[in-house]
Coordinates of C-alpha atoms in Angstrom, one line a residue:
I1491 CA -99.3 -81.8 71.4
V1492 CA -95.5 -82.0 71.7
D1493 CA -93.5 -84.2 74.1
Y1494 CA -91.1 -81.8 75.7
A1495 CA -89.8 -84.5 78.1
N1496 CA -88.4 -86.8 75.4
D1497 CA -88.8 -85.6 71.8
Y1498 CA -87.7 -82.0 72.3
P1499 CA -84.3 -82.8 74.1
Q1500 CA -83.6 -85.4 71.4
G1501 CA -84.3 -83.0 68.6
V1502 CA -87.2 -85.1 67.3
A1503 CA -89.7 -82.9 65.5
R1504 CA -93.1 -84.6 65.6
S1505 CA -96.6 -83.7 66.6
L1506 CA -98.6 -86.1 68.7
G1507 CA -101.9 -84.3 68.0
Q1508 CA -103.8 -81.1 68.3
V1509 CA -106.0 -79.7 71.0
T1510 CA -107.6 -76.3 71.6
Y1511 CA -106.1 -73.8 74.1
A1512 CA -108.9 -74.3 76.7
P1513 CA -108.1 -78.0 77.5
L1514 CA -104.4 -77.1 77.8
R1515 CA -105.1 -74.4 80.3
S1516 CA -107.3 -76.8 82.3
G1517 CA -104.2 -78.7 83.5
S1518 CA -104.8 -82.0 81.7
I1519 CA -105.9 -83.4 78.4
P1520 CA -107.1 -86.9 77.4
F1521 CA -104.4 -88.6 75.4
E1522 CA -104.4 -92.3 74.3
G1523 CA -107.0 -93.2 76.8
R1524 CA -105.6 -91.5 79.9
E1525 CA -105.5 -88.0 81.4
V1526 CA -102.1 -86.4 80.8
P1527 CA -101.0 -83.3 82.8
T1528 CA -100.2 -80.2 80.8
V1529 CA -98.2 -77.0 81.5
S1530 CA -98.1 -73.7 79.8
M1531 CA -95.0 -72.6 78.0
S1532 CA -96.0 -69.0 78.6
S1533 CA -98.2 -66.9 80.9
Y1534 CA -101.6 -66.1 79.5
S1535 CA -102.2 -63.4 82.1
K1536 CA -98.8 -61.7 81.4
A1537 CA -99.4 -61.9 77.6
R1538 CA -102.8 -60.2 78.1
K1539 CA -101.2 -57.5 80.2
I1540 CA -98.5 -56.8 77.7
A1541 CA -101.0 -56.8 74.8
G1542 CA -103.0 -54.2 76.7
I1543 CA -99.9 -52.0 77.3
L1544 CA -99.0 -52.3 73.6
K1545 CA -102.6 -51.4 72.6
D1546 CA -102.4 -48.3 74.8
W1547 CA -99.1 -47.2 73.3
I1548 CA -100.4 -47.7 69.7
S1549 CA -103.6 -45.8 70.6
G1550 CA -101.7 -43.0 72.3
G1551 CA -99.3 -42.6 69.4
E1552 CA -96.3 -43.8 71.4
F1553 CA -95.7 -46.8 69.2
Y1554 CA -96.0 -46.7 65.5
L1555 CA -96.9 -49.6 63.2
S1556 CA -95.0 -49.8 60.0
Q1557 CA -94.4 -52.1 57.1
P1558 CA -92.0 -54.9 57.8
V1559 CA -88.4 -53.9 57.4
D1560 CA -87.3 -57.5 56.4
P1561 CA -89.2 -60.8 56.2
L1562 CA -88.5 -63.5 58.7
P1563 CA -86.4 -66.3 57.3
G1564 CA -88.4 -69.1 55.8
V1565 CA -87.9 -72.8 55.2
G1566 CA -85.6 -72.2 52.2
S1567 CA -83.3 -69.8 54.2
G1568 CA -80.8 -72.6 55.1
L1569 CA -81.1 -71.9 58.8
K1570 CA -81.1 -75.1 60.9
F1571 CA -82.8 -75.8 64.2
K1572 CA -80.4 -75.8 67.1
P1573 CA -81.9 -77.6 70.1
L1574 CA -81.1 -76.3 73.5
P1575 CA -79.2 -78.7 75.8
A1576 CA -81.6 -80.6 78.2
K1577 CA -81.5 -79.6 81.8
G1578 CA -82.0 -82.0 84.7
K1579 CA -85.6 -83.1 85.3
K1580 CA -87.3 -81.6 88.4
R1581 CA -88.7 -84.2 90.7

């Protein structure tokens, strides 16, 4: 659980807890004795559609899987988190 309204714009990296995907998709989760609304950061239905397309490409020989060309940078890479500027809140 991440507070995108306060912690994220402030660049505070903390986890408030963990829940499974099902409660998040339901629209609210119990948190500290009350129901808190949730929103998705991505579209589950679009992700499933894209995964299906990619599966068809791989099965049809139109997209080839290979060994990684280069590993993704890790913690020791020296790269720093650069937060995005906060936009105005929707009311």
